[in-house]
Amino acid sequence: MAVPARAGNRRHCQRLLSWHVAVRAGCDRVPLRAGRFHQRGERPGLTEPSTGQPDRWPVVVIVGAGFGGLSAAGALARGAVRVCLIDQRNFQTFQPLLYQVATAGLDPNDVCSSVRGMMFRQANLEFVMGRVDRVDTRSRQVVLDGGSTIEFDYLVIAAGAVSNDFGVEGVEGYALPLYTLDDALKIRTRILLNWERANRSPHLIGQGLLDVVIAGGGPTGVEVAGALAELYGLLRRRDYRNLDTSEVHLTLVEGGDDLLAPFHRASRRAALATLREKGVDVVLSDMITGYEPGRVQLRSGRVLAARTLVWAAGVKASPLAAACGAEQTRGGRIVVNDDLSVAGLPEVFAIGDVAAAVGASGELLPQVAQVAIQSGKHVAHQILRRSSGLPAEPFRYRDRGSMATIGRNQAVVELPFGLRISGRLAWLTWLVLHLLYLAGVRNRFHVLVNWSWSYLTYDRGARLIQDRDRDQLERRLTKHDL
Ligand SMILES: Cc1cc2nc3c(=O)[nH]c(=O)nc-3n(C[C@H](O)[C@H](O)[C@H](O)COP(=O)(O)OP(=O)(O)OC[C@H]3O[C@@H](n4cnc5c(N)ncnc54)[C@H](O)[C@@H]3O)c2cc1C
């Protein structure tokens, strides 16, 4: 409930950020400097040129410290603006390597970096951990979980995406999506726990206990399937040598007639052949229409008896897209102008997975890291231009290529100018580029050591079942008599 404006309200105001970005808890006034309050509307903003004093610089609030948000924040480091970066987590996840956490190839902290650790050198930036529940564009403030608010002059929505179950029955309740670190750990725990259960009760193997279905033949589904096939090979050879797993199936289901749809035909063929060589059953031109534990229903009428369904079938924009009142298009993505400002809300920008940015020929840009990084930089420059009174520039995406790995020594890489490679050279290219893009020297070093160790020994060292995830899963397994 709003508290009426009066001098005593000061105690209700939290001065959370050192340079006094207003984090307000039911307070009508905005503290700009110790002991001095401005009525809302008096503070420097879009209409006033910023002065040389940092406490009069415009406030840029960035929601989301993923690829896009971090890139925007970094590009504002030398600008005459105050940056408030907000994320519901205090770390960034390098999603391209999440499938390796899910398949026990990498440790969780290899693919995550502390936001404070990455940004502490940036003097004009403060990080706030919290979930933004709502954006009030009229009063120019974001509302955090718990009700506190932060005012902005410019807002950058970089809240990414969430897994999309497309309304398929049973998926939300029982399938395992792969989007966050937590998702990856749940998949790892489920798979390893199932093997331990199979060891205790081998008769359950015939009921699909170790069978896994992966939904979606895009890069994530293909990478999960390839890595899972290698993990299963290791578990069979080393950890559970006495189990008869000859009837265990890993199945990848794709609705289209080929894998890796955006790739060239040659790359798609290479991916399909490699997965089949690794023993993955690839089902094309069929779709999952329903799931209950142990029973994956396909549109063709076929039923797969798998106890684990990994959902990599697609994403939709973060729910924040709807909560800010912006116009949305396919997949809930926010409609943006060509400078990436939100249609009808000139002081609000949307970037990365949450935005429906379009390319040179009007096509919707893909939800990939490069789009997020480049759009983050672009928006930062537009904000600096705008606060200096310069006109907006359109966003031009430069496609740097696509790649997907299908396990040891196998990848497909497509670079600009039609350059395509597959096999070992592509795999090495994939390794080097992922190492370069991974945040932090420590993480790069750890991942390099882990990969080298796995390559030389065929081992996957992160085969750990964590207590917390195990307890949760075991409760669910018992409930469904699994
Ligand atoms: C498994 C997987 C593999 C992928 N592999 C590749 C790949 O190989 N190559 C590639 O280019 N792309 C890949 N992608 C896609 C790529 O990761 C995304 O395109 C990219 O992360 C988008 O960046 P973003 O900044 O828009 O969102 P994200 O990086 O997802 O960041 C969004 C941030 O916003 C935060 N957030 C969300 N809602 C709120 C809220 N309400 N309040 C506060 N904070 C919030 C989240 O915590 C998150 O930190 C992959 C994605 C996945 C899921």
mmCIF file of C-alpha atoms in Angstrom, residues 16-17 19 21-24 59 61 84-86 128 132 139-144 147-152 155:
data_model
loop_
_atom_site.group_PDB
_atom_site.id
_atom_site.type_symbol
_atom_site.label_atom_id
_atom_site.label_comp_id
_atom_site.label_asym_id
_atom_site.label_seq_id
_atom_site.Cartn_x
_atom_site.Cartn_y
_atom_site.Cartn_z
ATOM 1 C CA LEU A 16 20.122 0.352 -1.184
ATOM 2 C CA LEU A 17 22.493 1.513 -3.853
ATOM 3 C CA TRP A 19 24.855 6.234 -5.593
ATOM 4 C CA VAL A 21 19.274 4.770 -7.325
ATOM 5 C CA ALA A 22 15.919 4.801 -5.655
ATOM 6 C CA VAL A 23 14.974 1.437 -4.252
ATOM 7 C CA ARG A 24 11.702 2.268 -2.641
ATOM 8 C CA VAL A 59 19.669 5.715 -14.336
ATOM 9 C CA VAL A 61 18.042 -0.349 -15.107
ATOM 10 C CA CYS A 84 21.523 -0.890 -11.998
ATOM 11 C CA LEU A 85 21.773 -4.542 -13.034
ATOM 12 C CA ILE A 86 19.082 -6.798 -11.549
ATOM 13 C CA VAL A 128 20.737 -6.017 -7.113
ATOM 14 C CA VAL A 132 11.379 -8.263 -11.149
ATOM 15 C CA SER A 139 5.876 5.881 -13.243
ATOM 16 C CA ARG A 140 9.079 4.409 -14.727
ATOM 17 C CA GLN A 141 9.815 1.862 -12.073
ATOM 18 C CA VAL A 142 10.350 -1.864 -11.781
ATOM 19 C CA VAL A 143 8.685 -3.739 -8.942
ATOM 20 C CA LEU A 144 10.742 -6.460 -7.268
ATOM 21 C CA GLY A 147 7.301 -5.047 -3.290
ATOM 22 C CA SER A 148 10.343 -2.748 -3.345
ATOM 23 C CA THR A 149 10.749 -0.641 -6.457
ATOM 24 C CA ILE A 150 13.595 0.835 -8.467
ATOM 25 C CA GLU A 151 13.109 3.864 -10.669
ATOM 26 C CA PHE A 152 14.676 4.200 -14.083
ATOM 27 C CA LEU A 155 15.002 0.284 -18.895
#
